[in-house]
């Protein structure tokens, strides 16, 4: 995912998708802080992207 983020010639939607997938991978690996950071950044760029708003809400609740 990180190589894809650095690649040239991708669309903004592809970039957001890669960031979302990377965040999902971090979440699955148990790295909740990193996942939340990525989801929060993505939310700031596009709050309506996939279920990013729910991901931010759920991860914040899990960290409390």
Short mmCIF file of C-alpha atoms in Angstrom, two decimals:
data_model
loop_
_atom_site.label_atom_id
_atom_site.label_comp_id
_atom_site.label_asym_id
_atom_site.label_seq_id
_atom_site.Cartn_x
_atom_site.Cartn_y
_atom_site.Cartn_z
CA UNK A 1 0.00 0.00 0.00
CA UNK A 2 2.80 2.40 0.87
CA UNK A 3 4.47 1.86 -2.51
CA UNK A 4 1.16 2.59 -4.19
CA UNK A 5 0.83 5.84 -2.25
CA UNK A 6 4.20 6.97 -3.57
CA UNK A 7 3.47 5.96 -7.17
CA UNK A 8 2.84 8.65 -9.73
CA UNK A 9 -0.11 8.81 -12.07
CA UNK A 10 -2.86 7.63 -9.74
CA UNK A 11 -6.18 9.38 -9.31
CA UNK A 12 -7.30 11.03 -6.09
CA UNK A 13 -9.86 8.25 -5.62
CA UNK A 14 -7.13 5.62 -5.98
CA UNK A 15 -4.99 7.50 -3.46
CA UNK A 16 -7.84 7.63 -0.96
CA UNK A 17 -8.55 3.94 -1.53
CA UNK A 18 -4.93 3.04 -0.86
CA UNK A 19 -4.90 5.08 2.35
CA UNK A 20 -8.15 3.43 3.44
CA UNK A 21 -6.77 -0.04 2.70
CA UNK A 22 -3.54 0.77 4.54
CA UNK A 23 -5.56 1.94 7.56
CA UNK A 24 -7.58 -1.28 7.44
CA UNK A 25 -4.36 -3.30 7.40
CA UNK A 26 -3.05 -1.42 10.45
CA UNK A 27 -6.36 -1.98 12.23
CA UNK A 28 -6.26 -5.72 11.44
CA UNK A 29 -2.68 -5.89 12.72
CA UNK A 30 -3.75 -4.29 16.01
CA UNK A 31 -2.05 -0.94 15.37
CA UNK A 32 -5.11 1.08 16.32
CA UNK A 33 -3.24 4.38 16.75
CA UNK A 34 -1.80 4.28 13.23
CA UNK A 35 -5.15 3.16 11.77
CA UNK A 36 -6.97 5.99 13.54
CA UNK A 37 -4.41 8.52 12.31
CA UNK A 38 -4.86 7.40 8.70
CA UNK A 39 -8.65 7.23 8.94
CA UNK A 40 -8.75 10.69 10.56
CA UNK A 41 -6.60 12.19 7.79
CA UNK A 42 -8.80 10.58 5.17
CA UNK A 43 -11.92 11.84 6.95
CA UNK A 44 -10.47 15.36 6.80
CA UNK A 45 -10.06 15.04 3.02
CA UNK A 46 -13.35 13.31 2.27
CA UNK A 47 -15.75 12.65 5.14
CA UNK A 48 -18.04 10.67 2.85
CA UNK A 49 -15.43 8.18 1.66
CA UNK A 50 -16.65 4.63 2.24
CA UNK A 51 -17.33 4.15 5.98
CA UNK A 52 -14.45 6.34 7.18
CA UNK A 53 -16.67 8.35 9.57
CA UNK A 54 -17.77 5.16 11.33
CA UNK A 55 -14.17 3.91 11.46
CA UNK A 56 -12.99 7.11 13.14
CA UNK A 57 -15.87 6.98 15.63
CA UNK A 58 -15.35 3.30 16.45
CA UNK A 59 -11.58 3.51 16.83
CA UNK A 60 -11.82 6.60 19.03
CA UNK A 61 -14.30 4.75 21.24
CA UNK A 62 -11.99 1.72 21.39
CA UNK A 63 -9.09 3.85 22.58
CA UNK A 64 -10.99 5.35 25.50
#
